[in-house]
mmCIF file of C-alpha atoms in Angstrom:
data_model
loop_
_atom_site.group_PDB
_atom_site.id
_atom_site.type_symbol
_atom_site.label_atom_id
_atom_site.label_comp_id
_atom_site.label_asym_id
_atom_site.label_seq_id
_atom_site.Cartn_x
_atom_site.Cartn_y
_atom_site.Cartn_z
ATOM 1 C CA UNK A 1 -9.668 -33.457 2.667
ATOM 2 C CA UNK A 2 -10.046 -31.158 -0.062
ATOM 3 C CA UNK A 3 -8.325 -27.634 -0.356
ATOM 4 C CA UNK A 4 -9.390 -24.943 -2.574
ATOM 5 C CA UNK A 5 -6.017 -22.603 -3.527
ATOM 6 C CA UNK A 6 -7.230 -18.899 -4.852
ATOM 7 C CA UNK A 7 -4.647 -17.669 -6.014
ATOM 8 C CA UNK A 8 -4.118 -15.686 -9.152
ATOM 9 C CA UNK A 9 -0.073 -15.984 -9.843
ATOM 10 C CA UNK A 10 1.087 -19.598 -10.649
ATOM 11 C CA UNK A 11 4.125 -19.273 -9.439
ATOM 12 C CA UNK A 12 2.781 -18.745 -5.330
ATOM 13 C CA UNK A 13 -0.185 -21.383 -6.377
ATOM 14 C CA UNK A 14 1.859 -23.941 -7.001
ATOM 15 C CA UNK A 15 4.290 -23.015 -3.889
ATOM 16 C CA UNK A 16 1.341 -23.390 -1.833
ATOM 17 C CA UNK A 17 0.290 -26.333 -3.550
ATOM 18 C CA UNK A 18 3.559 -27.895 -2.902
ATOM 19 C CA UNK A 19 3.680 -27.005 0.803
ATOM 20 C CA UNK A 20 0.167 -28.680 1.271
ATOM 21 C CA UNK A 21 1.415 -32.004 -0.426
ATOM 22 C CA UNK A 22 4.132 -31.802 2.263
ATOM 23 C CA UNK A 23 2.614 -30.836 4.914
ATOM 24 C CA UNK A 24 -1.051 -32.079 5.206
ATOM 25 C CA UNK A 25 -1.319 -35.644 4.322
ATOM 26 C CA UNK A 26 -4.747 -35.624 5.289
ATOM 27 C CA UNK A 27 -5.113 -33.657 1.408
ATOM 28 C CA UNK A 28 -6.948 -35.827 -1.284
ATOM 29 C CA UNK A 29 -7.413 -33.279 -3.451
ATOM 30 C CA UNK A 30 -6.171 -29.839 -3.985
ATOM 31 C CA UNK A 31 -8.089 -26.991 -6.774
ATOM 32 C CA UNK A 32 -6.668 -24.261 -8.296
ATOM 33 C CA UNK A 33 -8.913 -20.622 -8.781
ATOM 34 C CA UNK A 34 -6.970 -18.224 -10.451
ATOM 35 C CA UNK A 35 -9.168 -15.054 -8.979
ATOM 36 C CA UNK A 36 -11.716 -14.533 -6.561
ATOM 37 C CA UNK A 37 -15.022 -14.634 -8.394
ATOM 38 C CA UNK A 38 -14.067 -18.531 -9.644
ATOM 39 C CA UNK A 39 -12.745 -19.356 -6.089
ATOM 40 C CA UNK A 40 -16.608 -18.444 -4.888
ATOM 41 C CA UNK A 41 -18.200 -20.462 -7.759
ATOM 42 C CA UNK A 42 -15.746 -23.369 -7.004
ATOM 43 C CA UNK A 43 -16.339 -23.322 -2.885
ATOM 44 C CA UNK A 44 -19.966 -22.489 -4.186
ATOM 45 C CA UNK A 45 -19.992 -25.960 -6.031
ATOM 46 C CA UNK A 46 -17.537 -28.129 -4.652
ATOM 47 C CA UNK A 47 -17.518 -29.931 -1.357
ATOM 48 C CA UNK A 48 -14.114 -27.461 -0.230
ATOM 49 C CA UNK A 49 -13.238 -28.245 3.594
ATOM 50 C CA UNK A 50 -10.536 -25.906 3.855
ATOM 51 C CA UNK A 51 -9.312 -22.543 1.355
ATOM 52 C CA UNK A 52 -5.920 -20.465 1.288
ATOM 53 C CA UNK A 53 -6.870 -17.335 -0.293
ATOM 54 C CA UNK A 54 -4.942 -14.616 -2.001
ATOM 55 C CA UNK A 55 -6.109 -11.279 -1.250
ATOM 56 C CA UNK A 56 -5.209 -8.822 -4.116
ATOM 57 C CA UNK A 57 -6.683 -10.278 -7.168
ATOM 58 C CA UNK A 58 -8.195 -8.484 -10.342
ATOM 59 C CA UNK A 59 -11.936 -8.953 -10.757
ATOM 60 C CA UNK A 60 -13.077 -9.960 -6.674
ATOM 61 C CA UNK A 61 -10.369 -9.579 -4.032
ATOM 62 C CA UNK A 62 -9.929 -12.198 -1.671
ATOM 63 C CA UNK A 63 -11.443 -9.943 1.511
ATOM 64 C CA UNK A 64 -14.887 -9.972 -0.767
ATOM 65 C CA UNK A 65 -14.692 -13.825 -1.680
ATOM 66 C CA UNK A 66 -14.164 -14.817 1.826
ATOM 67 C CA UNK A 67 -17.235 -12.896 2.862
ATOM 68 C CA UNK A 68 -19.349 -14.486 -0.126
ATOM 69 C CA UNK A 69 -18.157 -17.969 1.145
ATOM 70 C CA UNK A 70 -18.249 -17.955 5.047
ATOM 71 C CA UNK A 71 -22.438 -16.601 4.647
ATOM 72 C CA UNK A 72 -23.183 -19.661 2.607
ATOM 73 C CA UNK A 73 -20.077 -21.980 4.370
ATOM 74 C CA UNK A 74 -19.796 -20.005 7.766
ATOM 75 C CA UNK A 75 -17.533 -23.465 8.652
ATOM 76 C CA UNK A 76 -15.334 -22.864 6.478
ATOM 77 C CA UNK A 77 -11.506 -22.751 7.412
ATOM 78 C CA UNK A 78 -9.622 -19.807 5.067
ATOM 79 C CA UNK A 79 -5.869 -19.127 5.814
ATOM 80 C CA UNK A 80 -5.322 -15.437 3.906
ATOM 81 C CA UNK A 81 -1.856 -15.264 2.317
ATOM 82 C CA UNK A 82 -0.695 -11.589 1.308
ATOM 83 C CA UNK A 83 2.464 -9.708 0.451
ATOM 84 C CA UNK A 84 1.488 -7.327 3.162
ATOM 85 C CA UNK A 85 0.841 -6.816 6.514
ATOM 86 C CA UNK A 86 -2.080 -3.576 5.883
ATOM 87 C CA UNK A 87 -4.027 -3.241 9.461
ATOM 88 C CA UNK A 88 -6.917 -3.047 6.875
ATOM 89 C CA UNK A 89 -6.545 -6.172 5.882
ATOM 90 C CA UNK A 90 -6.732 -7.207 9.413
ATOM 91 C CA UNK A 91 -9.722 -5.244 10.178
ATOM 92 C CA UNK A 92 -11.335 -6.241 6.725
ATOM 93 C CA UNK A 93 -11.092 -10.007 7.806
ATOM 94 C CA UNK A 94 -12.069 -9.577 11.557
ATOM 95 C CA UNK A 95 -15.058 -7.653 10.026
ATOM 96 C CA UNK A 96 -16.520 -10.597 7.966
ATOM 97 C CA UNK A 97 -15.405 -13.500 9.823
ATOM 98 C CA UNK A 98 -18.259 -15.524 11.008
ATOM 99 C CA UNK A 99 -18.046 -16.603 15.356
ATOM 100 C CA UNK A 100 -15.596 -19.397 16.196
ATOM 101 C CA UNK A 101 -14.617 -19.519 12.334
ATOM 102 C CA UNK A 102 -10.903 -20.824 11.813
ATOM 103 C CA UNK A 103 -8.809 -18.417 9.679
ATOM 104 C CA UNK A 104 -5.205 -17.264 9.631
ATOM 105 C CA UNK A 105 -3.520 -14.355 7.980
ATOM 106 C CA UNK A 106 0.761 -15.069 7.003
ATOM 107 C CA UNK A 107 2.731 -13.403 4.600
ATOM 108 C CA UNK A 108 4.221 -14.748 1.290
ATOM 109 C CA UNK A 109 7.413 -13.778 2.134
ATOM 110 C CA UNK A 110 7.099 -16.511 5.216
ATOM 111 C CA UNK A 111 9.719 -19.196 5.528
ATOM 112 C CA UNK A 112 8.324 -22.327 3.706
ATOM 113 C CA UNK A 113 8.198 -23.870 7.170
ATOM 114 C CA UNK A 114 6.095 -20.974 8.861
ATOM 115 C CA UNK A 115 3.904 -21.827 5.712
ATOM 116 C CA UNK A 116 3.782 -25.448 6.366
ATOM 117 C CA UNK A 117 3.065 -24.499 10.284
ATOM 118 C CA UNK A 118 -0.045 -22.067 9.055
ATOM 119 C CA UNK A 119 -1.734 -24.606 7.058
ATOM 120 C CA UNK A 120 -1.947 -27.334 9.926
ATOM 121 C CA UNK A 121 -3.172 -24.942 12.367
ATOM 122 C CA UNK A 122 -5.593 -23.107 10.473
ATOM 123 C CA UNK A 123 -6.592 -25.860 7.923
ATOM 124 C CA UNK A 124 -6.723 -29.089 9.761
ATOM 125 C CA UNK A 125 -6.366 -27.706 13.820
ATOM 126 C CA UNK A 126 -8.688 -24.923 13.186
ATOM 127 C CA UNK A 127 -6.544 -22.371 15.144
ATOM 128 C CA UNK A 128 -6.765 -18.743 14.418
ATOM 129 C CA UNK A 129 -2.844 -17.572 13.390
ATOM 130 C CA UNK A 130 -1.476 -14.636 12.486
ATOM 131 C CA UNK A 131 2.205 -14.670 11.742
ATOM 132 C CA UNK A 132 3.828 -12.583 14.132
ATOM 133 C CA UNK A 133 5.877 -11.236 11.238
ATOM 134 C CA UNK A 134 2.708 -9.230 10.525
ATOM 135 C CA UNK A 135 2.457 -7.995 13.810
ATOM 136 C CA UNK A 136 5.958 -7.110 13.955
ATOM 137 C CA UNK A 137 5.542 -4.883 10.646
ATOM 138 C CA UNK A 138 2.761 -3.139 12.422
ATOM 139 C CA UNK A 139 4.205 -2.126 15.266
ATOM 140 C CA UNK A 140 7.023 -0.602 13.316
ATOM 141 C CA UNK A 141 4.961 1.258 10.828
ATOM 142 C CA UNK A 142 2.452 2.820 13.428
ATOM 143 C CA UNK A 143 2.420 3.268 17.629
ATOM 144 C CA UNK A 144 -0.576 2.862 19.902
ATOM 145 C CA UNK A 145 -0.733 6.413 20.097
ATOM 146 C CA UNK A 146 -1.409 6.981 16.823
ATOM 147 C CA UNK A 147 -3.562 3.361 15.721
ATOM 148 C CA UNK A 148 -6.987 4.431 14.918
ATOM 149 C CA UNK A 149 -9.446 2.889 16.858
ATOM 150 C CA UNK A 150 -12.684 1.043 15.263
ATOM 151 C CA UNK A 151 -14.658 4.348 15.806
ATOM 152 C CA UNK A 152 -12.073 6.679 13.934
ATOM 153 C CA UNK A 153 -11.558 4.330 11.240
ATOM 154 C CA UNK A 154 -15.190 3.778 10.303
ATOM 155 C CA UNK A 155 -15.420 7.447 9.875
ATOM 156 C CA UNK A 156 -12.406 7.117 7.930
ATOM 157 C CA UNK A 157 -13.812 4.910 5.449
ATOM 158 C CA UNK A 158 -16.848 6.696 5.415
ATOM 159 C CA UNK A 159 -14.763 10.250 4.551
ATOM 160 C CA UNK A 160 -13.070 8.032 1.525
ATOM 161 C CA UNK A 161 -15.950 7.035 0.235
ATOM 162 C CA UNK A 162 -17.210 10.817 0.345
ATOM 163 C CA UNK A 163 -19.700 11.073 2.983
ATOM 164 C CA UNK A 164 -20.187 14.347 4.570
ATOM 165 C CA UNK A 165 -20.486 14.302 8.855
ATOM 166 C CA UNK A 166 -24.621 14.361 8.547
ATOM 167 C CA UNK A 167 -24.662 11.302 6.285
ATOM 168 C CA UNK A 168 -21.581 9.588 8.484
ATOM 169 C CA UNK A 169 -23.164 10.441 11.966
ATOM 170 C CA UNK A 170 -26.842 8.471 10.541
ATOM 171 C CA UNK A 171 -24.874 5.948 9.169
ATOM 172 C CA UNK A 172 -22.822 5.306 11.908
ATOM 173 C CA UNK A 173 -25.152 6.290 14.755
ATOM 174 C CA UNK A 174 -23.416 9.105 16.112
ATOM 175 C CA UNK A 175 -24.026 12.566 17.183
ATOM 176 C CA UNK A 176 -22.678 15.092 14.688
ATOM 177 C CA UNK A 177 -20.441 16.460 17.825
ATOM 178 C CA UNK A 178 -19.263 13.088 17.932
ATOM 179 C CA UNK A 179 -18.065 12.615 14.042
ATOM 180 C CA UNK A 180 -16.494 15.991 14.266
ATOM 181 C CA UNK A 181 -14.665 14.713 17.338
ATOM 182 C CA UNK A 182 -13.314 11.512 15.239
ATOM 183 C CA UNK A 183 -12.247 13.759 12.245
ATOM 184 C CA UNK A 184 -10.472 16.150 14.544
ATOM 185 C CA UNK A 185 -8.733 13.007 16.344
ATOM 186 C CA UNK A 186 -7.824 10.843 13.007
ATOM 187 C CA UNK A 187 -6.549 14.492 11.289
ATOM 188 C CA UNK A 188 -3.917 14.155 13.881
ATOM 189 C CA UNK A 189 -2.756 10.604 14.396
ATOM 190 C CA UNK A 190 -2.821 10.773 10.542
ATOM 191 C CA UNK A 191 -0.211 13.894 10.843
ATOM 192 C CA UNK A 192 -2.593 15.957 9.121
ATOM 193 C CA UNK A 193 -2.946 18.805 11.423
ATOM 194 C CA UNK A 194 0.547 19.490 12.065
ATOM 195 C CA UNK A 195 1.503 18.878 8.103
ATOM 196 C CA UNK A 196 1.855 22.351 7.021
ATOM 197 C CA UNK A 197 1.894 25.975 8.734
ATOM 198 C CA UNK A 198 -0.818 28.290 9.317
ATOM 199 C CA UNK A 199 0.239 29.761 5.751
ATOM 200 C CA UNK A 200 -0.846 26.898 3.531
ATOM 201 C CA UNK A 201 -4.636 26.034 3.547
ATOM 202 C CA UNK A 202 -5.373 22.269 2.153
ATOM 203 C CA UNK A 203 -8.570 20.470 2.601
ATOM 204 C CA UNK A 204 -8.135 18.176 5.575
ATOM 205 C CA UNK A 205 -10.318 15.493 4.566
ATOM 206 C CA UNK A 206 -8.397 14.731 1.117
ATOM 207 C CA UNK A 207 -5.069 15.072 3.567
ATOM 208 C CA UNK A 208 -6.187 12.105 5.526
ATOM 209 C CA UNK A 209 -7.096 10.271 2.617
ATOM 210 C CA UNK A 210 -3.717 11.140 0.959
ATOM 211 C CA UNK A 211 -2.817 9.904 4.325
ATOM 212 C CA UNK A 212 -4.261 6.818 4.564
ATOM 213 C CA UNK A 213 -3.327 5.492 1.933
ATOM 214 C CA UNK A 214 0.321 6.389 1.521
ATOM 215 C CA UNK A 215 0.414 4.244 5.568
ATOM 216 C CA UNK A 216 -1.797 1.825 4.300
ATOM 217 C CA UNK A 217 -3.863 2.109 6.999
ATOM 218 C CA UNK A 218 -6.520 1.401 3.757
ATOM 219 C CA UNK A 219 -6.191 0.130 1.064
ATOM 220 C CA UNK A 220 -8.112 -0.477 -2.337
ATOM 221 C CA UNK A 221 -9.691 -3.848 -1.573
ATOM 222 C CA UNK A 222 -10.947 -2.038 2.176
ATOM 223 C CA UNK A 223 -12.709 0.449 -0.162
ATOM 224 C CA UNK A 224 -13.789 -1.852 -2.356
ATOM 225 C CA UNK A 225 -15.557 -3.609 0.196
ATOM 226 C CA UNK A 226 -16.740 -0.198 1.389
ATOM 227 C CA UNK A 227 -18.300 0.876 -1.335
ATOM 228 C CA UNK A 228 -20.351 -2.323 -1.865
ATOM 229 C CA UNK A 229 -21.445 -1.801 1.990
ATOM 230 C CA UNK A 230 -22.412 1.566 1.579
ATOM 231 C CA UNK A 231 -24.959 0.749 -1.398
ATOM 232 C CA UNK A 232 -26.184 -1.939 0.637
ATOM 233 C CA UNK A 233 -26.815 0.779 3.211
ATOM 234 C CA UNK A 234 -28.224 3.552 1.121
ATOM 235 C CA UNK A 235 -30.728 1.002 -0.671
ATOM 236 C CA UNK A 236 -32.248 -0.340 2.866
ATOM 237 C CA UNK A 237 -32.046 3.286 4.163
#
């Protein structure tokens, strides 16, 4: 079995690398990628049956790697390994993973056993895991009242990447009623609305932005990702 490690600090590479040794005696060979772009060329070339993949890199994240790899190896198995637990990174992944692909999302601050107990699953069981730690994290940092659904999000991303409603309502096929409705419902679970008094006047949309980011409900690689979507869009549209 060979594993493919993208990872672009050698001190968590070689903690993973070490983990796999233990753990997985099925492994024959293990290679290193210190960033995303040379962990595509190396799945690209090399025959990789299962990854662990960093997700903030410089050059290509790990969230635009993954999707590079699973359309030419949709079989591939890719445990994500992060310092945190961002709901976009959760939504990024479910957005590009290929059907009945393995994968698993744990944090690097994850007991070496929890590790251990990620790679089998994912890499050799082909379970999909995410460490409850992550979930846990969640939970504390936002409630169901005030998660953004898919629909509210999209718009989100679309207001970050500077779309006005017209151009979000054809992207997104909805009725302009129907963005506005969105906007008015993620100003508010955002805190937006109820920020300031009737005294101040900010723009709303750079609020939730502000917003956004500061939760981490997205995140640079998300709009990363976005913006490569959105040219994809606007050259087939």
């Amino acid at each position: 079995m060979k594993v493919l490690i993208v990872e672009d600090d050698q001190f968590h590479s070689t903690f993973v690398q070490e983990a796999l040794v233990e753990a997985l005696p099925e492994v024959t060979e293990i290679v290193h990628a210190a960033n995303g772009a040379i962990g595509e060329d190396e799945a690209r070339r090399g025959e990789i049956d299962a990854i662990v993949m960093d997700l903030q890199m410089d050059q290509r994240n790990g969230i635009e790697a993954a999707r590079s790899i699973w359309a030419e190896r949709p079989q591939s198995r890719i445990l994500f390994w992060s310092n945190y637990a961002d709901d976009a990174y959760l939504r990024g992944i479910a957005h590009i993973v290929p059907e009945d692909s393995a994968y698993g999302y744990v944090l690097k601050t994850a007991s070496r056993a929890r590790l251990k107990l990620a790679l089998r699953a994912v890499l050799v069981e082909g379970q999909i895991m995410v460490d409850r730690e992550i979930h846990r994290l969640q939970r504390r940092g936002t409630s169901l009242r005030t998660r953004l659904d898919d629909s509210e999000f999209n718009v989100l991303i679309d207001l970050a990447l500077g779309l006005q409603d017209k151009l979000i309502a054809e992207r997104r096929g909805m009725s302009l009623r129907t963005v506005q409705n969105r906007l008015i419902s993620l100003y508010e679970k955002l805190g937006v609305i109820s920020e300031f008094d009737d005294e101040v006047t900010l723009n709303k949309r750079v609020r939730a932005l502000n917003r956004a980011l500061v939760t981490r409900t997205i995140n640079i690689e998300t709009l990363e990702t976005a913006h490569r979507d959105l040219e994809t869009w606007l050259a087939g549209r």
